[in-house]
Amino acid sequence: MRQLLVFLIIAILLAAGCIHNTVEKPLDPNDDEDGDGLSNEWEEEHGLDPYNESDAPKCMGKVEYCLRTYDNFTFAETHNSFATTADGVYYPASNHDTGLSAQWNGGIRAFMLDTHHRSNSETEAEDVSFCHGENGGIIHPCSYSEVNAYAWLEELRTFMDQNPTQIVTILLENYVPSEHLEILFNETGLLEKTYVHNISEPWPTLGEMIITNKTLVVFWDDNDEPEHPWLHHAWTHSWDTPYGENNEDEMSCEVGRGDGSQPVWHLNNWLSNSLGLSDPQRSDEVNDYDKLLQRTIECWEEVGNRPTFVAVDWWEDGDVVGVVNTINELESWNSTSTS
């Protein structure tokens, strides 16, 4: 009688939905159980719940981009990102009007920076600054423009902390010892975010970088150093197109610097005037959405893989971010469907 009563109680509870059958069917690794665009296998491998749609990161704004590798994504890039009117760098030394905050909020995620000591006599790690120009001339580059590298990178770190699903890249034209760069990036909190790439290995997916909080890739123009593996020699791990041409018809998709067999590359897209200075008069034209999109797709077709970076001067003119967003929606250079 007691057993019959227990069975009746259980039956009533099941009918009322108070007790659920917790036995789940085995997961098909190729299925997308929660409909977030990620396979069950990928989610389990990376510590996510295949039944929980809300735990999937929106890599660079979309969950599906988490499956893209770093070299199969395109980032908007600014040339001499720090050399801005907002930072007190005025033309002819400037390359943009607005500083890091506007660039970040506008969608720029790759930054070209020049690292110098403040003068020939101030050469300690704390003297590292962003200055526009080459060393060795009569006038030191920091004598006519200097941006606080520590403050600039601390601001960048804040943006990255607030937006942990964004991938950032820095390309350094460097004139200081690597040990000083290590101190700079460590004190600004960026060193712990740096991803280390082995030249013999494929690049990771954006999702893997975000889940492991290795969301910063740093290139520099010096050779690789085993003691500083996070400083990737730009022209071993990547390549770029020629830059600073005088006329649009001189622009090409050819290799300017670096190893053209590498999948990571910079499409440089700015002009110089007759004096060899950045040309703000024609930036509207070369950064025009339709024109820049056409050039990007043509170079993608010619090279065989999408540009990792589209780099411009005077980013406020034209629409480099819009071009990059359109490119990332394409699976191939001749595709008209989104990914």
XYZ file of N, CA and C in Angstrom, residues 77 112 171-173 199 219-224 232-241 243 255-262 264-266 268 309:
108
model
N 42.838 49.967 -39.706
C 44.121 50.346 -39.104
C 44.437 51.801 -39.416
N 49.359 51.768 -35.829
C 50.783 51.901 -36.117
C 51.359 52.983 -35.214
N 51.452 47.725 -34.538
C 52.650 47.619 -35.360
C 53.586 48.751 -34.960
N 54.774 48.398 -34.445
C 55.713 49.378 -33.931
C 56.845 49.656 -34.920
N 57.033 50.940 -35.244
C 58.288 51.388 -35.838
C 59.151 51.777 -34.652
N 55.908 31.017 -35.853
C 55.839 31.162 -37.298
C 55.465 29.858 -37.993
N 53.435 43.559 -33.410
C 54.506 43.418 -34.390
C 55.471 44.582 -34.209
N 56.738 44.352 -34.543
C 57.706 45.444 -34.578
C 58.630 45.228 -35.758
N 59.419 46.254 -36.093
C 60.237 46.161 -37.299
C 61.644 45.649 -37.027
N 61.907 45.154 -35.791
C 63.167 44.487 -35.488
C 62.965 42.977 -35.584
N 64.080 42.249 -35.546
C 64.008 40.800 -35.663
C 63.402 40.165 -34.415
N 62.916 38.932 -34.570
C 62.407 38.186 -33.415
C 63.514 38.008 -32.383
N 56.723 40.272 -32.368
C 56.858 39.531 -33.618
C 57.487 40.415 -34.692
N 58.539 39.928 -35.317
C 59.127 40.683 -36.416
C 58.091 40.809 -37.524
N 57.705 42.040 -37.806
C 56.586 42.268 -38.728
C 56.836 41.653 -40.087
N 58.075 41.719 -40.558
C 58.329 41.333 -41.949
C 58.781 39.880 -42.069
N 58.697 39.143 -40.947
C 58.798 37.680 -40.980
C 57.420 37.055 -40.842
N 56.607 37.638 -39.959
C 55.282 37.084 -39.671
C 54.199 37.662 -40.583
N 54.534 38.689 -41.360
C 53.513 39.326 -42.194
C 54.213 40.094 -43.317
N 53.445 40.860 -44.070
C 53.998 41.710 -45.131
C 53.051 42.872 -45.373
N 53.506 43.836 -46.165
C 52.624 44.947 -46.499
C 52.816 45.365 -47.956
N 51.884 46.178 -48.427
C 51.987 46.733 -49.767
C 52.792 48.030 -49.704
N 53.640 52.004 -49.807
C 52.832 53.055 -49.178
C 53.351 54.433 -49.539
N 54.037 43.107 -52.944
C 54.741 43.074 -51.666
C 55.688 44.261 -51.580
N 55.529 45.044 -50.526
C 56.441 46.152 -50.270
C 57.549 45.734 -49.324
N 57.153 45.234 -48.159
C 58.097 44.718 -47.168
C 57.570 43.385 -46.671
N 58.480 42.475 -46.312
C 58.074 41.257 -45.642
C 57.997 40.025 -46.523
N 57.471 38.964 -45.924
C 57.358 37.652 -46.551
C 55.977 37.505 -47.168
N 55.920 37.621 -48.498
C 54.638 37.575 -49.196
C 53.925 36.250 -49.122
N 54.573 35.218 -48.592
C 53.895 33.928 -48.446
C 53.080 33.850 -47.160
N 53.242 34.838 -46.278
C 52.504 34.827 -45.013
C 51.063 35.292 -45.229
N 49.084 36.919 -43.132
C 48.775 38.196 -42.486
C 49.436 39.317 -43.277
N 48.636 40.311 -43.693
C 49.239 41.399 -44.475
C 48.454 42.689 -44.332
N 49.173 43.794 -44.597
C 48.629 45.148 -44.488
C 48.410 45.719 -45.884
N 48.170 48.998 -47.416
C 48.418 50.415 -47.124
C 47.689 51.280 -48.141
N 44.667 43.816 -42.613
C 44.538 45.206 -42.200
C 44.349 46.094 -43.424
